[in-house]
PDB file of C-alpha atoms and ligand atoms in Angstrom:
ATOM      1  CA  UNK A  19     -18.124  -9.059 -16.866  1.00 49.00           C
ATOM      2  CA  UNK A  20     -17.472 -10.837 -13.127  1.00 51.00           C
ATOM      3  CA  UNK A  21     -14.147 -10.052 -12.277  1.00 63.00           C
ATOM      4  CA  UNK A  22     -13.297 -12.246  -9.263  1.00 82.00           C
ATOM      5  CA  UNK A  23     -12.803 -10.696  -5.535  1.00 92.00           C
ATOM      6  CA  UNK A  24      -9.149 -10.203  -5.047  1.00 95.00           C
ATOM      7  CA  UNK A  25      -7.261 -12.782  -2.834  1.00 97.00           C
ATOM      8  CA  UNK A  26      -5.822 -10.790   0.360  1.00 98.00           C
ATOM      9  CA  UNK A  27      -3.509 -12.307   3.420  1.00 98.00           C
ATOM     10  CA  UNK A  28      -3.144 -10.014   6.408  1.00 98.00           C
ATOM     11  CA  UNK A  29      -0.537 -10.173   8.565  1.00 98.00           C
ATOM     12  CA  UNK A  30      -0.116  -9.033  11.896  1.00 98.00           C
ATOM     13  CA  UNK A  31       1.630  -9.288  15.155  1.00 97.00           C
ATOM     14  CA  UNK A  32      -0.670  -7.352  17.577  1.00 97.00           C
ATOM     15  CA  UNK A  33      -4.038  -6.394  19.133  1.00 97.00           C
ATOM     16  CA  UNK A  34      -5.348  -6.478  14.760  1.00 98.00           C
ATOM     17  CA  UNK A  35      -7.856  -3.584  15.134  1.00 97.00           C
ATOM     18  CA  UNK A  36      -6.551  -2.798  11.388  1.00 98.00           C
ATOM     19  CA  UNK A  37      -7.148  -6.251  10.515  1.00 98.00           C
ATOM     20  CA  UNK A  38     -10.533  -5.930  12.402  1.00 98.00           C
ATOM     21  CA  UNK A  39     -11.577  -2.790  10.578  1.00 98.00           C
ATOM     22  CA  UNK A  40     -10.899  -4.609   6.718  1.00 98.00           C
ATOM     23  CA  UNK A  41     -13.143  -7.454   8.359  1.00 97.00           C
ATOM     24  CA  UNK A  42     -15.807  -5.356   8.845  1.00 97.00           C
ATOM     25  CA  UNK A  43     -15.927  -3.317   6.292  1.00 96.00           C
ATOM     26  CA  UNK A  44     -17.683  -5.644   4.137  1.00 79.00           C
ATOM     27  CA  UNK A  45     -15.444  -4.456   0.531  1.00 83.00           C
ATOM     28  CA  UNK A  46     -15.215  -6.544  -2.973  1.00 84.00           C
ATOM     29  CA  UNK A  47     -12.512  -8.598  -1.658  1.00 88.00           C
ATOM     30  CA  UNK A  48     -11.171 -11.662  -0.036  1.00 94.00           C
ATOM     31  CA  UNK A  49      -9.464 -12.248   2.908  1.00 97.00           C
ATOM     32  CA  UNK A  50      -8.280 -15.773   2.774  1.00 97.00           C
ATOM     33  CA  UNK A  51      -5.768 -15.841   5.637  1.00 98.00           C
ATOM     34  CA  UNK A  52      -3.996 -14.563   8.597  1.00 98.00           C
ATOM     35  CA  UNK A  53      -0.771 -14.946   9.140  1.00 98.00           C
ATOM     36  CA  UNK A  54       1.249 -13.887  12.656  1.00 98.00           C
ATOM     37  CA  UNK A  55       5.064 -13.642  13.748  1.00 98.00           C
ATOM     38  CA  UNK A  56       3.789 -14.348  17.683  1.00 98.00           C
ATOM     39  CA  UNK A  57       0.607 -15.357  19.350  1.00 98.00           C
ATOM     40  CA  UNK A  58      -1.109 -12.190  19.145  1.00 98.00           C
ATOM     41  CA  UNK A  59      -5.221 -10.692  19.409  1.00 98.00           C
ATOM     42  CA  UNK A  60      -5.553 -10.864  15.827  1.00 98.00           C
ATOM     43  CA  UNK A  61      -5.486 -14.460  15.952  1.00 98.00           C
ATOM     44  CA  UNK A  62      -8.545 -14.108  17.654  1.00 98.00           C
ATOM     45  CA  UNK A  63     -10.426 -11.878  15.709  1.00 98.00           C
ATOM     46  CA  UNK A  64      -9.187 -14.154  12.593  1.00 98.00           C
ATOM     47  CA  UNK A  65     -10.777 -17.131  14.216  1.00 98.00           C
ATOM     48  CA  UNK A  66     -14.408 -15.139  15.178  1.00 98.00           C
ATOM     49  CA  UNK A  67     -14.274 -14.549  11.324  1.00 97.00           C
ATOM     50  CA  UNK A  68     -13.665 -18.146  10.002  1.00 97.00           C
ATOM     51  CA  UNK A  69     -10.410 -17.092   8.440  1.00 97.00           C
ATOM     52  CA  UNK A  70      -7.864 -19.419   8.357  1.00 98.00           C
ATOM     53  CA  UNK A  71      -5.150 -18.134  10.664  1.00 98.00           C
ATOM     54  CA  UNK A  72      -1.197 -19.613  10.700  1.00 98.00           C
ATOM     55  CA  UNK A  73       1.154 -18.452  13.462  1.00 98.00           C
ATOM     56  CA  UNK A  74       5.019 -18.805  12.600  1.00 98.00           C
ATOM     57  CA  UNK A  75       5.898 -18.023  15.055  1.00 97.00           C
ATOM     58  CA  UNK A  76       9.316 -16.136  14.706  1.00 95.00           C
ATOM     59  CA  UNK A  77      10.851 -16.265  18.235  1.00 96.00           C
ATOM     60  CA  UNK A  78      11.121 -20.292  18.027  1.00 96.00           C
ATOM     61  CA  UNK A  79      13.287 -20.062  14.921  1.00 96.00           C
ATOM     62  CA  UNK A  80      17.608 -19.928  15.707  1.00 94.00           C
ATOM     63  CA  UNK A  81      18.610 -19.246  11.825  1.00 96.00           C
ATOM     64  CA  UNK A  82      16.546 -16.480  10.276  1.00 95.00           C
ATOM     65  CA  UNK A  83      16.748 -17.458   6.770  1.00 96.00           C
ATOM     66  CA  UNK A  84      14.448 -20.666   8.185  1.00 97.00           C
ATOM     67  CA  UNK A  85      12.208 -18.223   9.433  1.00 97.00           C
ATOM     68  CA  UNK A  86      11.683 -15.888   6.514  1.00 97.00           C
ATOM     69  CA  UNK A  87      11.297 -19.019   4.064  1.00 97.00           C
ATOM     70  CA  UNK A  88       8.421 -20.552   6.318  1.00 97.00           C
ATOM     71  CA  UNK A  89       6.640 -17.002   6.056  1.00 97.00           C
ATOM     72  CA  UNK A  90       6.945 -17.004   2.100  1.00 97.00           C
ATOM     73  CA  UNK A  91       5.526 -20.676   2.218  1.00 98.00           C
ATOM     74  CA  UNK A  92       2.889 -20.006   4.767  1.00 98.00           C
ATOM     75  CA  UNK A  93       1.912 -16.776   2.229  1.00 98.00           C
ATOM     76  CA  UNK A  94       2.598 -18.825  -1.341  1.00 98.00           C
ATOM     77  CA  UNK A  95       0.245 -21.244   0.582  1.00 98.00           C
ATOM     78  CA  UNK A  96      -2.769 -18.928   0.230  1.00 98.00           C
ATOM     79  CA  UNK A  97      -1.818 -17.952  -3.531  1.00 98.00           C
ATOM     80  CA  UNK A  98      -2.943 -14.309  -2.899  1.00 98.00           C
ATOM     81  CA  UNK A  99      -3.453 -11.417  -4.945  1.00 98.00           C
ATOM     82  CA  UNK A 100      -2.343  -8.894  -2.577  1.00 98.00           C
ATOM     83  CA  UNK A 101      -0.787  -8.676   1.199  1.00 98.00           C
ATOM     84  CA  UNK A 102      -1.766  -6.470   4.097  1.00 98.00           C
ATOM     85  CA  UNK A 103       0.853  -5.751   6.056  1.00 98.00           C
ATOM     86  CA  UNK A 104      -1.762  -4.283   9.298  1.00 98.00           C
ATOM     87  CA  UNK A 105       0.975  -4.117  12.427  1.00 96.00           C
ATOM     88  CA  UNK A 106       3.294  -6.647  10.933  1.00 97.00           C
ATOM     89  CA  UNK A 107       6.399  -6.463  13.019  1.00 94.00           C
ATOM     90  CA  UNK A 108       8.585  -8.542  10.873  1.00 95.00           C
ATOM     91  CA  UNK A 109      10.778  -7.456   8.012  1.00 93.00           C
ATOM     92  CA  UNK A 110       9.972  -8.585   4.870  1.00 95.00           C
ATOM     93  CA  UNK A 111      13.210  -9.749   2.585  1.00 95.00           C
ATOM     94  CA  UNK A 112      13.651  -9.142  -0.768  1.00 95.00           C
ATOM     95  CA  UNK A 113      12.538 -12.386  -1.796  1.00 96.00           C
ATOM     96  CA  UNK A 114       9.229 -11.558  -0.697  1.00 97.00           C
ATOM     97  CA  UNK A 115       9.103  -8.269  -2.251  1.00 96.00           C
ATOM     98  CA  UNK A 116      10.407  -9.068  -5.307  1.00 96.00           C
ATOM     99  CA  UNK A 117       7.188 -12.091  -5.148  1.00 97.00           C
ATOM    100  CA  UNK A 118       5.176  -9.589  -4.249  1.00 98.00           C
ATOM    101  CA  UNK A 119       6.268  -6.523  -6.694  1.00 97.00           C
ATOM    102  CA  UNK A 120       4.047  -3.479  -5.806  1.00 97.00           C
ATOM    103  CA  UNK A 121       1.282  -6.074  -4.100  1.00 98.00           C
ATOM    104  CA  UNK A 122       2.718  -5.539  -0.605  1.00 98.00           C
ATOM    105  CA  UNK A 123       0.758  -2.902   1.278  1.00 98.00           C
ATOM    106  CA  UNK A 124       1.980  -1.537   4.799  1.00 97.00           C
ATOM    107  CA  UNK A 125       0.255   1.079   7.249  1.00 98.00           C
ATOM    108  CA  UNK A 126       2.021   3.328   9.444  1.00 97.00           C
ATOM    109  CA  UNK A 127       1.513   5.608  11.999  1.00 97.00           C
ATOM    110  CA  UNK A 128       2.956   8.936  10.888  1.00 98.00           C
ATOM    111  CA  UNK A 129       3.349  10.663   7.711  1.00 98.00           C
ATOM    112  CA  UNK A 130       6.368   8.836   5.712  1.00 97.00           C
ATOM    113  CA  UNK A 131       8.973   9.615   5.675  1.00 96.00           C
ATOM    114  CA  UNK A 132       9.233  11.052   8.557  1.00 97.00           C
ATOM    115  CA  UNK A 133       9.143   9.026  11.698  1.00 97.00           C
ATOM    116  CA  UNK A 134       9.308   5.944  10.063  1.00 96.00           C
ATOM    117  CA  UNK A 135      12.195   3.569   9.063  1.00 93.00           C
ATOM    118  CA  UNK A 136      14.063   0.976  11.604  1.00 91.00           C
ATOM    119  CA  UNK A 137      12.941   1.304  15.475  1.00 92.00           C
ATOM    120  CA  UNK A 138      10.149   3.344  14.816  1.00 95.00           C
ATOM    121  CA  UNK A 139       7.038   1.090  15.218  1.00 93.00           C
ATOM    122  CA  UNK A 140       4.416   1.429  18.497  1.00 91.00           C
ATOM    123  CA  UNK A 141       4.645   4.065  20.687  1.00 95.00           C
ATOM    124  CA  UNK A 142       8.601   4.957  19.784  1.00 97.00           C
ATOM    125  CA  UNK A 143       6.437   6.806  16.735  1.00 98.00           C
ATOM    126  CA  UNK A 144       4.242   9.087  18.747  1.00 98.00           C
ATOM    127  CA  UNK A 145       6.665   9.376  20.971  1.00 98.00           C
ATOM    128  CA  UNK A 146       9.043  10.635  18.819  1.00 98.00           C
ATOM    129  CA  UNK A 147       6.513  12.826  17.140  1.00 98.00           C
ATOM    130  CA  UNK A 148       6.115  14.557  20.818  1.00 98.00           C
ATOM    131  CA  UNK A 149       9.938  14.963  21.292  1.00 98.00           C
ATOM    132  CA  UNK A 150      10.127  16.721  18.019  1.00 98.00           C
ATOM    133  CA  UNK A 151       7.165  19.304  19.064  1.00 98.00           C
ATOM    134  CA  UNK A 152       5.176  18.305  16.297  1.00 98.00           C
ATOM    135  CA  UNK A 153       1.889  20.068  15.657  1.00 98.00           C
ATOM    136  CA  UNK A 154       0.670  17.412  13.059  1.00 98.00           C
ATOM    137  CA  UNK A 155       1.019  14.008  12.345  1.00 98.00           C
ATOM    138  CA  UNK A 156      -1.099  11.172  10.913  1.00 98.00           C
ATOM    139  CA  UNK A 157      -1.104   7.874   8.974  1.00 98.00           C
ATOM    140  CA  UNK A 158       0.538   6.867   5.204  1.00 98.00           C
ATOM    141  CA  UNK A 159      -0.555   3.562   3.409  1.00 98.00           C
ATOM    142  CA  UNK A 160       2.395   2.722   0.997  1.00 98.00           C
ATOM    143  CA  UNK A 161       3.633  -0.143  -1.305  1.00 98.00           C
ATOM    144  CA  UNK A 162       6.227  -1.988   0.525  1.00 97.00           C
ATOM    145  CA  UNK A 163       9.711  -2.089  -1.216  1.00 94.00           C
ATOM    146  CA  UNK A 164      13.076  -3.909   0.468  1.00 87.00           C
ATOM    147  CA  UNK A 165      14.087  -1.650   3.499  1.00 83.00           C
ATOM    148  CA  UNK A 166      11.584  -0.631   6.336  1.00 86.00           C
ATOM    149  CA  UNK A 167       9.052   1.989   5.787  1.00 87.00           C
ATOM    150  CA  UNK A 168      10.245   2.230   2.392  1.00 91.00           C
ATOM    151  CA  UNK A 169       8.015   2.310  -0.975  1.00 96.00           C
ATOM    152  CA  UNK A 170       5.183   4.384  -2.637  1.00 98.00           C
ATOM    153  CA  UNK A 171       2.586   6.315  -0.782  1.00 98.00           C
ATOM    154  CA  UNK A 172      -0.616   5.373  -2.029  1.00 98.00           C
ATOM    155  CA  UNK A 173      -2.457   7.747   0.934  1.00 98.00           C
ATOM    156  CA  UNK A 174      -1.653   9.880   3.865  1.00 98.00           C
ATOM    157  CA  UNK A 175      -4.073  11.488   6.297  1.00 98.00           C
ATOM    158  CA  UNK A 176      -2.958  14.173   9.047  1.00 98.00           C
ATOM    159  CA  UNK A 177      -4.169  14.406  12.703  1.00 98.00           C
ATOM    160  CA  UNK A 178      -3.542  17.739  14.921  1.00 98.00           C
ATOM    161  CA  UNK A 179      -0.903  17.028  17.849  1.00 98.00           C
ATOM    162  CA  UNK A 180      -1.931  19.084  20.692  1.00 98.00           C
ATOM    163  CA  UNK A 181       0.685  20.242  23.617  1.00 96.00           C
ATOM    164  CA  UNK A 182      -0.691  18.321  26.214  1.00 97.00           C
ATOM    165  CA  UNK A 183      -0.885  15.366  24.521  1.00 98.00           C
ATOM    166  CA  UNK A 184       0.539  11.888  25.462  1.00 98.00           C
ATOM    167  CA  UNK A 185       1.711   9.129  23.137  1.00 98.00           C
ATOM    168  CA  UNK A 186      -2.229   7.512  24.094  1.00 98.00           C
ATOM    169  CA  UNK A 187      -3.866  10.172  23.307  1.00 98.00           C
ATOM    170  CA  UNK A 188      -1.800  10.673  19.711  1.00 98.00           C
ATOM    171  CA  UNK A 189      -2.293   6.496  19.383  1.00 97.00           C
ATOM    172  CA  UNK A 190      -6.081   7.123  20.163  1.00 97.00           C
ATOM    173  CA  UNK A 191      -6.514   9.662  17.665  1.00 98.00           C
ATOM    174  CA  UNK A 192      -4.878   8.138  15.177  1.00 97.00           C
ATOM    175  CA  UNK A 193      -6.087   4.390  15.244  1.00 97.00           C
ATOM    176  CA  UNK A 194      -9.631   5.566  13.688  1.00 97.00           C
ATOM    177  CA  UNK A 195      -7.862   7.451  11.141  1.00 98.00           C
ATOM    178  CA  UNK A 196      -5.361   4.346  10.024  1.00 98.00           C
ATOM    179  CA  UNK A 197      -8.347   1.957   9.461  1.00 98.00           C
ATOM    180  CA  UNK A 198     -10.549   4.489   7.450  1.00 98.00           C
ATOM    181  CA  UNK A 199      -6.965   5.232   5.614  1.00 98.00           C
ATOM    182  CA  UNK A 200      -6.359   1.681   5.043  1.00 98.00           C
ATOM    183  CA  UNK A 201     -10.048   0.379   4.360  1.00 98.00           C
ATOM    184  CA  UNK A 202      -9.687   3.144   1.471  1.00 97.00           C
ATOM    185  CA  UNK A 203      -6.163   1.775  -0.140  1.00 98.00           C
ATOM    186  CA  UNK A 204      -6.988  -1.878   0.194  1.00 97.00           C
ATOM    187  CA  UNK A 205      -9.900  -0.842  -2.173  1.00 96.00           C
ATOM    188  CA  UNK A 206      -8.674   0.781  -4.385  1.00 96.00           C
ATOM    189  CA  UNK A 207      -6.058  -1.791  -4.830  1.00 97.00           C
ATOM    190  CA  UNK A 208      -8.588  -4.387  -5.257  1.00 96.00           C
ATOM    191  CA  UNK A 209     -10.116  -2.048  -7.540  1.00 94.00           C
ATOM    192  CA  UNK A 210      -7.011  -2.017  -9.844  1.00 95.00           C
ATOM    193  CA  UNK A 211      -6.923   1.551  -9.691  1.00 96.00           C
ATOM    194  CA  UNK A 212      -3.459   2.192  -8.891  1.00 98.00           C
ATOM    195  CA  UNK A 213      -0.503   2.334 -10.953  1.00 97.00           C
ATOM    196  CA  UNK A 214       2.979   3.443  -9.855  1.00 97.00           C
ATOM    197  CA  UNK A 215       5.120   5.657 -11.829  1.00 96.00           C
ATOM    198  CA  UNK A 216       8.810   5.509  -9.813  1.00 93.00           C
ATOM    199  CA  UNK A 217       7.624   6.741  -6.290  1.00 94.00           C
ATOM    200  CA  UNK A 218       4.176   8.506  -7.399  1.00 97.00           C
ATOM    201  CA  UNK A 219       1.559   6.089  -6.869  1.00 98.00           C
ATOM    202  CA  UNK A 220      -1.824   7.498  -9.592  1.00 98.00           C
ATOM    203  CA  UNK A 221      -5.099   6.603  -8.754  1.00 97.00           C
ATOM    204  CA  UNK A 222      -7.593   6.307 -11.784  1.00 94.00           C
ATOM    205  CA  UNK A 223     -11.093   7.838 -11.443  1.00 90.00           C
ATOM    206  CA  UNK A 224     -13.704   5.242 -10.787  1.00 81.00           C
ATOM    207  CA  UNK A 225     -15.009   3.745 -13.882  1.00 73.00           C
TER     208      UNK A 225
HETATM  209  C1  GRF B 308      -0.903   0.499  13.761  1.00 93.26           C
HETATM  210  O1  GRF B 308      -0.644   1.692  14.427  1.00 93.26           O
HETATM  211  C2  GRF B 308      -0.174   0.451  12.440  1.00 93.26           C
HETATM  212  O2  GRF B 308      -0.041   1.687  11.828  1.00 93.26           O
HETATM  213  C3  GRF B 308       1.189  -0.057  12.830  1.00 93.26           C
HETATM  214  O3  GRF B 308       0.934  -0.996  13.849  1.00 93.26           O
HETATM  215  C4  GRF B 308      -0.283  -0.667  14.502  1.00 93.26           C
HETATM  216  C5  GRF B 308      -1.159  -1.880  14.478  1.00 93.26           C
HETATM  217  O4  GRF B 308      -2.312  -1.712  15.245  1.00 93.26           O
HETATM  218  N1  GRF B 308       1.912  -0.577  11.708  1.00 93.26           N
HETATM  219  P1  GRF B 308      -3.437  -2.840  15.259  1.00 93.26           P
HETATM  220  O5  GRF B 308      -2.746  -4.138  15.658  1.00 93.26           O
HETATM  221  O6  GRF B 308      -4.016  -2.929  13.882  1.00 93.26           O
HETATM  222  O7  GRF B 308      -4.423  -2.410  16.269  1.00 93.26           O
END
């Protein structure tokens, strides 16, 4: 039986290495757009890999709500199965959620929930990892529910913090991490081999 590739938009509002990494790694699915809050890298990398690419641009819209409708549209647009949230800076409303029940997937740079949540996105989170004398920290790839950083874990993966470290050399260690992490979830997603039980995300065995 042919099931068809699953239909994925990525969004993004930064240098896209995440977005890069799904690129490459050459999994059963589909990436069928791009979408960014602000011209950004991964508009590049979008365009060296023929994917159609829309910028809305959120810093030219006054009234918010006109903002977060044009981002539902621009995503509706694409009629995806799933959406990659891969250093998306913009909160998503609950119209969007609601859409998109439990087909919104978001990466972050620490292990959920701590360090995450408003104000804690770049280098604030390894920062803040540093200031709390943290000997570990890592990635978590969740479902994305109303609220920020909020929603099922699907995976987490731990680097070691060492005491000389700077937020670089935490963000260096962990980049390789996040899109191994990610290329992983986004699979198994498109697989159809996750299923969420209140906040326990279960992954069935290959078949
Ligand atoms: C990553 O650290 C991701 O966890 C966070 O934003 C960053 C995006 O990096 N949400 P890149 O743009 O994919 O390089």
């Amino acid at each position: 039986m042919r099931t068809h590739l699953k239909r994925l938009v990525v969004c993004c509002s930064g240098s896209g290495s995440n977005l890069q990494a799904l690129i490459d790694s050459e999994i059963g699915f589909n990436i069928v757009g791009v979408i960014v809050d602000r011209p950004c890298f991964a508009q590049e990398r979008a365009k060296q890999a023929n994917i159609d690419v829309v910028c809305v641009d959120r810093s030219v819209y006054e009234n918010p709500d006109d903002f977060h409708t044009r981002i539902k549209a621009a995503v509706d647009a694409f009629v995806p199965d799933g959406i990659i949230l891969a250093g998306y800076l913009s909160i998503l409303r609950t119209e969007m959620t609601q859409a998109y029940h439990m087909r919104i997937i978001n990466i972050h740079p620490s292990i959920l929930p701590l360090f995450g949540g408003k104000g804690f996105y770049g280098s604030r989170v390894h920062q803040a990892v540093l200031d709390a004398g943290c000997k570990i920290t890592g990635a978590t790839v969740h479902f994305v529910e109303t609220g920020v950083d909020q929603g099922p874990i699907i995976a987490q993966r731990c680097i070691p913090v060492y005491a000389a470290d700077t937020v670089d050399d935490i963000a260096q260690r962990i980049h390789p991490v996040e899109h191994q992490l990610l290329i992983e979830s986004v699979q198994l997603f498109c697989q159809s081999r996750l299923t969420v039980h209140g906040r326990m995300v279960f992954i069935e065995d290959e078949k």
